[in-house]
Amino acid sequence: GALPGDSSQRQHNTDALNAALERLQPGDSLVVTEGETFHLNGGVRVKRLRDVSIVVDGTLFFSAPIREWPGQPHCAECPADAMAFPRARNVTFTSSRPGLVGTLDGGGPKWWGYPIHG
């Protein structure tokens, strides 16, 4: 599984998150543990998620320098999306109880002014 609190584990955590999401079946939930921060690279990508919940009680932090992110399938020098769910249907991002707010932290300023290739 993913290892919280250690930025050196960001690729391991990205791989673990992708694997966990791939295993989800309709009606399943994936939980990001409250009070924990999981450092990730970009490239969280799962096709055809259906009827699942992603419960974010902790933090998913996309912490790697952009140059260390994997590339796009069609453009190796273009960084991968942080998260992509092509052909997803009925995927809910939520928290486990009212008032609890999890975080998806994309690192904001490191992307400001980043050239977009298309």
Coordinates of C-alpha atoms in Angstrom, one line a residue, residues 28-108:
D28 CA -16.5 0.1 -3.7
S29 CA -14.8 3.0 -1.9
L30 CA -11.2 3.9 -1.7
V31 CA -10.3 5.9 1.5
V32 CA -7.4 8.3 1.9
T33 CA -6.8 8.1 5.6
E34 CA -7.6 11.1 7.8
G35 CA -4.6 13.0 9.1
E36 CA -2.2 11.4 6.6
T37 CA -0.5 13.0 3.6
F38 CA 0.4 10.8 0.7
H39 CA 3.0 12.3 -1.7
L40 CA 2.5 11.5 -5.3
N41 CA 3.9 12.1 -8.8
G42 CA 1.5 12.9 -11.6
G43 CA 0.1 10.1 -13.6
V44 CA -2.8 8.8 -11.5
R45 CA -4.8 7.4 -14.5
V46 CA -7.5 4.7 -14.4
K47 CA -9.8 4.0 -17.3
R48 CA -13.5 3.1 -16.9
L49 CA -14.0 3.6 -13.2
R50 CA -17.7 3.0 -12.6
D51 CA -20.0 3.6 -9.6
V52 CA -17.3 4.1 -7.0
S53 CA -16.5 6.6 -4.2
I54 CA -13.1 8.1 -3.5
V55 CA -13.2 9.2 0.2
V56 CA -10.6 11.9 0.8
D57 CA -10.2 12.4 4.5
G58 CA -6.4 13.0 4.3
T59 CA -4.2 14.7 1.7
L60 CA -3.1 13.7 -1.7
F61 CA -0.1 15.9 -2.4
F62 CA 1.4 16.1 -5.9
S63 CA 4.9 17.0 -4.6
A64 CA 7.4 16.0 -7.2
P65 CA 9.3 18.5 -9.3
I66 CA 7.6 18.7 -12.6
R67 CA 10.6 17.4 -14.4
E68 CA 10.2 14.1 -12.4
W69 CA 6.6 13.5 -13.4
P70 CA 5.9 10.9 -16.1
G71 CA 5.2 12.2 -19.5
Q72 CA 1.9 12.2 -21.4
P73 CA 1.3 9.1 -23.6
H74 CA 1.4 11.3 -26.8
C75 CA 4.0 13.8 -25.6
A76 CA 6.9 12.5 -23.5
E77 CA 8.2 16.0 -22.6
C78 CA 4.7 17.1 -21.5
P79 CA 4.0 16.2 -17.8
A80 CA 1.2 13.8 -17.2
D81 CA -2.1 15.0 -15.7
A82 CA -2.1 14.8 -11.9
M83 CA -5.3 12.6 -12.1
A84 CA -7.2 11.4 -15.1
F85 CA -10.2 9.1 -15.2
P86 CA -11.1 8.6 -18.9
R87 CA -14.5 7.1 -19.6
A88 CA -15.4 7.2 -15.9
R89 CA -19.0 7.1 -14.8
N90 CA -20.6 8.0 -11.4
V91 CA -17.3 8.6 -9.6
T92 CA -17.9 10.5 -6.3
F93 CA -15.2 12.4 -4.4
T94 CA -16.3 12.9 -0.8
S95 CA -15.3 12.7 2.8
S96 CA -16.4 10.2 5.4
R97 CA -18.4 12.6 7.6
P98 CA -19.8 16.2 7.6
G99 CA -17.3 18.8 8.4
L100 CA -14.3 16.7 7.5
V101 CA -12.4 18.1 4.6
G102 CA -9.7 16.3 2.7
T103 CA -7.3 17.9 0.3
L104 CA -6.1 17.3 -3.3
D105 CA -3.0 19.6 -3.4
G106 CA -1.6 20.1 -6.9
G107 CA 1.1 22.4 -5.8
G108 CA -0.4 25.5 -7.4

